[in-house]
Coordinates of C-alpha atoms in Angstrom, one line a residue:
M1 CA 15.1 15.9 -17.2
F2 CA 17.3 18.8 -18.6
Q3 CA 19.2 19.4 -15.5
K4 CA 22.5 17.6 -16.8
L5 CA 23.1 19.5 -19.6
S6 CA 23.2 23.0 -17.6
L7 CA 25.9 22.7 -15.4
T8 CA 28.0 26.3 -15.7
A9 CA 31.1 26.5 -17.2
S10 CA 32.9 27.5 -13.6
V11 CA 31.4 24.2 -12.1
L12 CA 32.5 22.0 -15.2
A13 CA 36.2 23.6 -15.3
T14 CA 37.2 22.3 -12.2
S15 CA 35.0 19.3 -11.5
V16 CA 35.2 15.7 -13.6
L17 CA 34.8 12.1 -13.3
A18 CA 37.9 10.0 -12.5
Q19 CA 39.1 6.7 -11.4
V20 CA 41.8 6.7 -9.1
P21 CA 40.9 7.4 -5.5
G22 CA 42.9 10.4 -4.3
T23 CA 45.1 10.9 -1.4
L24 CA 44.6 14.6 0.0
T25 CA 40.8 14.9 1.4
P26 CA 39.2 11.5 2.9
E27 CA 36.1 11.2 1.7
V28 CA 33.6 10.6 4.3
H29 CA 29.5 9.8 2.8
P30 CA 27.4 11.9 5.4
S31 CA 24.8 9.4 6.8
L32 CA 20.9 9.6 5.5
A33 CA 19.2 6.7 7.2
T34 CA 16.3 5.3 5.3
Q35 CA 13.4 3.2 5.4
Q36 CA 12.3 -0.7 4.0
C37 CA 8.5 -1.2 5.0
T38 CA 6.0 -4.2 4.6
N39 CA 2.3 -4.1 5.3
A40 CA 2.7 -6.8 8.2
G41 CA 6.0 -6.2 9.9
G42 CA 6.2 -2.2 9.1
C43 CA 8.4 -0.1 8.6
V44 CA 12.4 -0.9 9.2
T45 CA 15.8 1.5 9.4
V46 CA 18.2 0.8 7.1
N47 CA 21.9 2.8 7.3
T48 CA 22.4 4.3 3.9
S49 CA 24.5 7.4 3.4
I50 CA 25.0 9.7 0.6
V51 CA 27.7 10.3 -2.1
L52 CA 28.8 13.7 -4.2
D53 CA 28.4 12.9 -8.1
S54 CA 32.4 12.3 -9.1
Q55 CA 31.7 15.6 -11.8
Y56 CA 31.7 17.8 -8.8
R57 CA 35.1 17.0 -7.7
W58 CA 39.1 17.7 -7.9
M59 CA 40.7 15.0 -10.4
H60 CA 44.5 16.1 -10.2
N61 CA 47.3 14.3 -11.9
V62 CA 48.6 11.4 -9.0
G63 CA 51.3 13.0 -6.7
G64 CA 50.7 16.5 -7.8
H65 CA 47.5 19.3 -7.9
T66 CA 47.7 19.9 -11.4
N67 CA 44.1 20.0 -13.3
C68 CA 43.6 16.6 -15.8
V69 CA 40.6 18.4 -17.4
N70 CA 40.7 22.1 -18.0
T71 CA 39.1 23.0 -21.4
G72 CA 40.1 19.5 -22.4
F73 CA 41.9 16.4 -21.2
N74 CA 45.8 17.1 -20.2
S75 CA 47.3 15.1 -23.0
T76 CA 50.4 14.8 -20.6
F77 CA 48.2 12.8 -18.2
C78 CA 45.6 11.3 -20.7
P79 CA 47.1 10.4 -24.3
D80 CA 44.9 7.4 -24.0
A81 CA 42.3 6.0 -22.1
A82 CA 44.5 3.6 -19.9
T83 CA 46.8 5.8 -18.8
C84 CA 44.5 8.8 -17.9
A85 CA 42.7 6.1 -15.4
K86 CA 46.0 5.7 -13.7
S87 CA 47.9 8.9 -13.8
C88 CA 44.8 11.0 -12.6
A89 CA 43.0 11.3 -9.2
L90 CA 39.7 12.0 -7.7
E91 CA 39.2 13.8 -4.1
G92 CA 37.3 13.3 -1.5
V93 CA 34.9 16.5 -0.5
D94 CA 33.6 18.5 2.2
Y95 CA 30.0 17.8 1.6
A96 CA 29.0 21.2 3.9
S97 CA 31.0 23.5 1.9
Y98 CA 29.0 22.5 -1.2
G99 CA 26.0 23.1 0.4
I100 CA 24.6 19.6 1.4
H101 CA 23.1 18.7 5.1
T102 CA 22.1 15.6 6.6
S103 CA 20.6 14.9 9.9
G104 CA 19.0 11.5 10.6
S105 CA 16.7 10.9 7.9
S106 CA 16.6 14.7 6.2
L107 CA 19.0 15.6 3.7
T108 CA 19.3 19.2 2.7
L109 CA 20.8 20.6 -0.5
N110 CA 21.3 24.3 -0.7
L111 CA 21.3 25.4 -4.6
F112 CA 24.1 28.3 -3.9
K113 CA 27.0 28.5 -1.2
Q114 CA 28.1 32.1 0.1
E115 CA 32.1 32.3 0.1
N116 CA 33.6 36.1 1.3
N117 CA 30.3 37.0 0.8
V118 CA 30.5 36.2 -2.6
T119 CA 27.2 33.8 -4.4
T120 CA 28.0 31.2 -6.4
Q121 CA 26.3 27.8 -7.6
S122 CA 26.9 24.7 -6.1
S123 CA 23.7 22.9 -7.5
P124 CA 24.8 19.4 -6.1
R125 CA 23.7 16.0 -7.0
V126 CA 23.8 12.9 -4.7
Y127 CA 23.3 9.9 -4.8
L128 CA 21.7 6.9 -1.9
L129 CA 24.3 4.3 -1.3
A130 CA 24.1 1.0 0.2
N131 CA 27.4 0.9 1.5
E132 CA 30.9 2.4 1.1
T133 CA 31.2 0.9 -2.6
T134 CA 27.6 0.4 -3.8
Y135 CA 24.4 2.4 -5.1
D136 CA 21.3 1.5 -3.1
M137 CA 19.5 0.2 -5.8
F138 CA 15.8 0.5 -6.2
H139 CA 13.6 -2.4 -7.1
L140 CA 9.7 -0.9 -7.2
L141 CA 7.9 -3.2 -9.6
N142 CA 4.8 -3.6 -7.3
K143 CA 5.9 -1.5 -5.0
E144 CA 6.0 2.0 -3.7
L145 CA 8.6 4.8 -2.8
T146 CA 8.0 7.5 -0.2
F147 CA 9.3 10.9 0.8
D148 CA 8.9 14.0 2.7
V149 CA 9.6 16.9 0.8
D150 CA 10.1 21.1 1.8
V151 CA 9.8 23.4 -1.0
S152 CA 9.2 26.0 0.9
Q153 CA 12.5 27.5 -0.2
V154 CA 12.5 26.9 -3.8
P155 CA 11.1 29.6 -5.8
C156 CA 10.0 29.4 -10.0
G157 CA 12.8 28.8 -11.9
I158 CA 14.7 26.4 -9.4
N159 CA 13.8 22.2 -9.2
G160 CA 14.8 20.6 -6.7
A161 CA 14.4 17.0 -8.3
L162 CA 14.6 13.0 -7.0
Y163 CA 14.6 10.8 -9.6
L164 CA 15.9 7.6 -10.2
S165 CA 18.4 6.5 -13.2
E166 CA 19.6 2.5 -14.1
M167 CA 23.3 3.2 -13.2
D168 CA 25.3 0.3 -12.2
P169 CA 25.6 -0.9 -8.6
T170 CA 29.3 -0.3 -8.4
G171 CA 29.4 3.2 -10.8
D172 CA 31.1 1.0 -13.0
S173 CA 33.8 0.0 -10.9
S174 CA 36.9 -1.8 -12.4
D175 CA 40.6 -1.9 -13.2
L176 CA 40.4 1.3 -14.9
N177 CA 38.1 3.2 -12.3
K178 CA 39.4 2.6 -8.8
A179 CA 37.3 5.3 -7.5
G180 CA 33.9 3.8 -8.4
A181 CA 30.4 4.4 -6.4
K182 CA 32.7 5.5 -3.5
Y183 CA 33.2 8.8 -5.2
G184 CA 30.2 9.2 -7.2
T185 CA 30.9 7.5 -10.7
G186 CA 28.7 6.3 -14.0
Y187 CA 26.2 8.8 -14.2
C188 CA 24.0 8.3 -16.8
D189 CA 20.2 9.3 -17.6
A190 CA 18.3 9.4 -20.9
Q191 CA 19.5 12.9 -22.0
C192 CA 22.6 10.6 -22.4
P193 CA 24.7 13.4 -21.2
V194 CA 28.5 13.7 -22.5
N195 CA 30.5 12.7 -19.8
N196 CA 34.1 12.9 -19.5
F197 CA 34.6 9.1 -18.6
V198 CA 31.5 6.9 -19.8
K199 CA 31.1 3.6 -18.3
G200 CA 34.6 3.7 -16.5
V201 CA 36.5 4.7 -19.5
A202 CA 37.9 8.0 -20.4
D203 CA 35.9 10.4 -23.2
L204 CA 39.0 11.7 -24.9
N205 CA 37.8 13.5 -27.6
M206 CA 34.4 13.9 -25.4
T207 CA 31.8 12.3 -28.3
N208 CA 30.7 9.5 -26.2
G209 CA 27.5 9.9 -24.1
A210 CA 25.6 7.9 -20.9
C211 CA 22.5 6.8 -21.7
C212 CA 20.1 4.9 -19.3
N213 CA 16.8 4.1 -18.3
E214 CA 15.3 7.2 -15.8
M215 CA 12.4 7.7 -13.6
D216 CA 11.5 11.1 -12.7
I217 CA 9.8 11.1 -9.3
W218 CA 10.1 14.5 -8.6
E219 CA 10.8 17.3 -10.4
A220 CA 9.4 20.7 -8.1
N221 CA 9.5 24.2 -6.7
D222 CA 7.1 26.0 -5.2
A223 CA 4.5 26.3 -7.8
A224 CA 5.3 23.5 -9.8
T225 CA 5.4 19.7 -9.7
A226 CA 5.5 16.7 -12.2
F227 CA 6.9 13.2 -12.2
T228 CA 8.3 11.4 -16.2
P229 CA 9.5 7.8 -16.9
H230 CA 12.0 8.3 -19.8
P231 CA 12.4 4.4 -21.4
C232 CA 15.3 4.1 -23.1
N233 CA 16.3 0.8 -25.6
A234 CA 19.2 -0.3 -23.5
T235 CA 20.1 -2.6 -20.6
G236 CA 22.1 -0.4 -18.1
V237 CA 24.5 2.1 -18.8
L238 CA 24.7 2.6 -22.8
S239 CA 27.7 4.7 -24.1
C240 CA 26.3 6.3 -27.6
Q241 CA 27.8 7.8 -30.0
G242 CA 25.9 11.0 -32.8
T243 CA 22.5 10.0 -34.0
Q244 CA 22.5 7.1 -31.5
C245 CA 22.7 10.0 -28.6
G246 CA 20.1 11.9 -30.3
R247 CA 22.3 14.9 -31.5
G248 CA 22.4 17.0 -34.4
T249 CA 19.7 18.5 -36.9
G250 CA 16.7 16.0 -37.1
N251 CA 18.0 13.3 -35.0
K252 CA 16.7 13.9 -31.7
Y253 CA 14.2 11.3 -31.5
L254 CA 16.3 8.6 -34.0
G255 CA 18.6 7.9 -30.9
V256 CA 17.7 5.5 -27.8
C257 CA 15.7 7.3 -24.7
D258 CA 13.1 9.4 -24.8
S259 CA 14.3 12.2 -23.6
D260 CA 11.0 14.2 -23.8
G261 CA 9.3 11.8 -21.8
C262 CA 6.0 11.2 -20.3
D263 CA 5.3 13.2 -18.0
Y264 CA 2.1 14.7 -15.3
N265 CA 2.2 17.8 -14.3
A266 CA -1.6 19.0 -12.8
Y267 CA -0.9 22.0 -13.7
R268 CA -0.3 21.7 -17.5
M269 CA -3.3 18.5 -17.3
G270 CA -6.0 21.6 -16.5
N271 CA -5.9 21.8 -12.6
Q272 CA -4.3 25.3 -11.7
N273 CA -5.9 25.1 -8.0
F274 CA -4.2 21.9 -7.0
Y275 CA -0.6 22.2 -6.3
G276 CA 1.0 25.5 -4.7
P277 CA 1.1 28.4 -2.1
G278 CA -2.4 27.7 0.0
K279 CA -4.0 25.3 -2.5
V280 CA -4.8 22.0 -2.2
V281 CA -1.6 20.2 -1.9
D282 CA 0.0 23.5 0.1
T283 CA 3.4 24.2 -1.1
T284 CA 4.4 26.3 1.9
K285 CA 4.3 23.8 4.2
P286 CA 6.3 20.2 4.2
F287 CA 4.1 17.2 2.5
T288 CA 4.1 13.3 1.7
V289 CA 4.5 12.6 -1.7
V290 CA 3.8 8.5 -2.7
T291 CA 4.6 7.0 -5.9
Q292 CA 3.1 3.4 -6.5
F293 CA 4.5 1.1 -9.6
I294 CA 1.5 -0.9 -10.4
T295 CA 1.7 -4.1 -12.1
S296 CA -0.3 -6.5 -14.8
D297 CA -0.7 -9.4 -12.4
C298 CA 0.0 -7.2 -9.2
T299 CA 3.2 -9.4 -8.4
D300 CA 6.5 -8.3 -8.6
N301 CA 7.7 -10.3 -11.6
G302 CA 4.4 -8.4 -13.6
T303 CA 4.9 -6.0 -16.7
L304 CA 4.4 -2.0 -15.6
S305 CA 0.8 -0.8 -16.0
S306 CA 0.3 2.0 -14.4
I307 CA 2.5 4.8 -12.2
K308 CA 0.0 6.6 -9.4
R309 CA 1.1 9.5 -7.5
L310 CA -0.6 10.1 -3.7
Y311 CA 0.2 12.9 -1.7
V312 CA -0.3 13.1 2.6
Q313 CA -0.8 16.4 3.9
G314 CA -1.9 17.3 7.5
G315 CA -2.9 13.7 8.3
N316 CA -5.0 13.5 5.1
V317 CA -4.3 11.4 2.0
I318 CA -4.6 13.6 -1.4
A319 CA -5.5 12.1 -4.6
N320 CA -3.5 13.6 -7.4
A321 CA -5.6 16.0 -9.5
A322 CA -7.2 14.4 -12.5
V323 CA -6.9 15.5 -16.6
N324 CA -8.9 18.5 -17.0
I325 CA -8.7 18.4 -20.8
T326 CA -10.7 17.6 -23.6
G327 CA -9.7 14.7 -25.7
M328 CA -7.8 13.3 -22.8
A329 CA -9.5 10.7 -20.5
P330 CA -9.9 12.2 -16.9
Q331 CA -7.7 9.9 -15.2
N332 CA -4.8 11.0 -12.6
N333 CA -2.4 8.1 -13.4
I334 CA 0.7 7.5 -16.1
D335 CA 0.1 4.7 -18.0
N336 CA 0.6 3.7 -21.8
A337 CA -2.8 5.1 -22.6
Y338 CA -2.0 8.3 -20.9
C339 CA 0.9 8.9 -22.8
A340 CA -0.4 8.3 -26.2
S341 CA -3.0 10.6 -25.2
E342 CA -0.6 13.1 -24.2
K343 CA 1.2 13.5 -27.4
K344 CA -1.7 12.8 -29.7
V345 CA -4.0 15.8 -27.9
L346 CA -0.9 18.2 -26.7
G347 CA 1.3 17.4 -29.8
G348 CA 4.4 16.1 -29.9
T349 CA 6.7 13.1 -31.4
D350 CA 5.3 9.8 -29.0
A351 CA 8.6 8.9 -28.7
F352 CA 7.4 7.1 -24.8
T353 CA 5.9 4.0 -26.6
N354 CA 8.3 4.1 -29.5
Q355 CA 11.3 3.3 -26.9
G356 CA 8.9 0.4 -25.5
G357 CA 6.4 2.4 -22.9
M358 CA 5.7 1.3 -19.7
S359 CA 7.3 -2.2 -20.4
Q360 CA 10.3 -0.8 -20.4
M361 CA 10.8 1.2 -18.1
G362 CA 9.6 -1.6 -15.8
Q363 CA 12.8 -4.2 -16.8
A364 CA 14.5 -1.2 -15.5
L365 CA 12.7 -0.5 -12.0
S366 CA 13.1 -4.6 -12.2
R367 CA 16.5 -4.7 -12.3
G368 CA 17.0 -1.9 -10.0
M369 CA 17.7 1.4 -10.1
V370 CA 19.9 4.5 -8.1
L371 CA 18.6 7.1 -6.5
I372 CA 18.9 10.9 -6.8
F373 CA 19.0 13.7 -5.3
S374 CA 19.6 17.7 -7.1
I375 CA 18.5 20.9 -7.0
W376 CA 19.4 23.3 -10.1
M377 CA 18.7 26.1 -12.2
D378 CA 18.1 26.1 -15.6
N379 CA 20.6 28.5 -17.8
G380 CA 18.6 27.6 -21.5
S381 CA 15.0 27.6 -21.1
G382 CA 15.0 29.0 -17.2
M383 CA 13.2 26.3 -15.9
Q384 CA 9.7 27.2 -18.2
W385 CA 9.1 23.6 -19.2
L386 CA 8.7 23.0 -15.5
D387 CA 6.7 26.1 -14.2
A388 CA 5.5 28.3 -17.2
S389 CA 4.0 28.6 -20.3
F390 CA 6.6 26.7 -23.2
P391 CA 7.2 27.2 -25.5
A392 CA 7.5 30.9 -24.6
T393 CA 6.0 31.5 -27.8
A394 CA 2.8 30.3 -27.7
N395 CA -0.4 30.7 -26.4
S396 CA -0.5 30.0 -22.6
T397 CA -4.3 29.4 -23.5
T398 CA -3.9 26.1 -25.6
P399 CA -4.1 23.1 -23.6
G400 CA -0.7 22.0 -22.6
V401 CA 1.0 25.3 -22.8
A402 CA 1.1 26.8 -19.4
R403 CA 3.1 24.3 -17.2
G404 CA 2.7 26.4 -14.0
P405 CA 2.1 30.0 -13.4
C406 CA 5.7 31.4 -13.3
S407 CA 6.9 34.2 -16.0
A408 CA 8.6 33.8 -18.9
T409 CA 11.8 35.8 -16.6
S410 CA 11.0 34.1 -13.2
G411 CA 13.8 31.8 -14.5
D412 CA 16.3 34.3 -14.9
T413 CA 19.4 32.8 -13.1
T414 CA 21.3 36.1 -12.3
M415 CA 18.0 37.3 -10.8
L416 CA 18.2 34.1 -8.7
T417 CA 21.7 34.1 -7.2
A418 CA 20.7 37.8 -6.4
K419 CA 17.0 37.0 -4.9
Y420 CA 17.3 33.8 -3.2
P421 CA 20.6 32.9 -2.2
N422 CA 19.1 30.6 0.6
A423 CA 17.4 28.3 -2.0
A424 CA 17.6 24.8 -0.9
V425 CA 15.5 21.7 -0.7
T426 CA 14.9 19.2 2.0
F427 CA 13.9 15.6 1.8
S428 CA 13.2 13.0 4.4
N429 CA 11.3 10.0 5.6
I430 CA 12.6 8.3 2.7
K431 CA 11.1 4.8 2.4
V432 CA 10.5 1.7 0.0
G433 CA 7.8 -1.3 0.6
E434 CA 5.1 -3.2 -0.5
L435 CA 1.8 -1.0 -1.2
Q436 CA -0.3 0.7 1.1
S437 CA 2.4 -0.3 3.1
T438 CA 4.4 3.3 3.7
F439 CA 2.1 6.4 4.7

């Protein structure tokens, strides 16, 4: 998933991670009810809530109004990591002003916000909280995760995403990080993003990355969708540097994470009439997404062997479309064989296998992962890796090149800002439970 590298400069200039709670704006977490389900007892509502990522918040000197970070750390407040943590405060936010709205079990994220008749990018990212200071940890081996989604207002070039990362439950709360999960700290993923604070410590030279296992449950717009495991050879959050992060020319596959992942995109797998407006899964209307994590021995302690996808729409259960590419088995799930075959037939480096494959991904799902919601547009590739032909220079008739029906220019961010100021995704009825219990 590439969002983590695509925040606009205007956002980054005023939004950074911090360690001390501010006192100017109260932090009030919007409620977002979820459900836990069993086959015997049905579903029970849980009083969960959401929190905005700390990188979107104002960080200023304690007792003042001066930014602690602009293009770099303010050396007056941050001569060293310990002083920085004590000298800088992270403020609460007005969630509606970021285009974040909840109602009961429903969450809507707007890509843009309007101020004084001017449209600017908000692109919020939020996490699910179990309580005021702890993220809700999802343990999904031998379980399923289900939600409803409305992508009818998410056009080509925009991605409304729901995914899991192996973040620390407290947001790396410590003596140097008093803000913690309450203020959305501790982000990590398989792209090993460079954050201002990594594992709760100021990255004064901006040289460290925050690596962790990532499971992309849902990356989608109204034209294309993919689900993708990204295993990392790491437990929890790993602070990386250089080659360990996969940085530098020729080093992408020498890092600890599979940044490409093993994606399953029905359109890319040869089923162009399965997902989209008026298709088998009709994206002009809401529908239910079910993701099942199957283990080798059908127990919660087994090894992850398969990730399965189902849809429910109009009262009908819809099986995921099967692979329709010569040289690949006609399966509709992700497993080790599928991932190896995808790289062999379609091309690419099999970092998935090299980083431990399904077993490694399953270990992270067993330890627990944080649920993340976001909406964003890709200033780099224009989201073509999700919904168009990619690479753009490749022949679109070559198997695996066409990821969706969108054009090479549909992800132009200037055009999207002008044409789709109301772009938004809605997630609702989030459930987790035993297999076959949530739908």
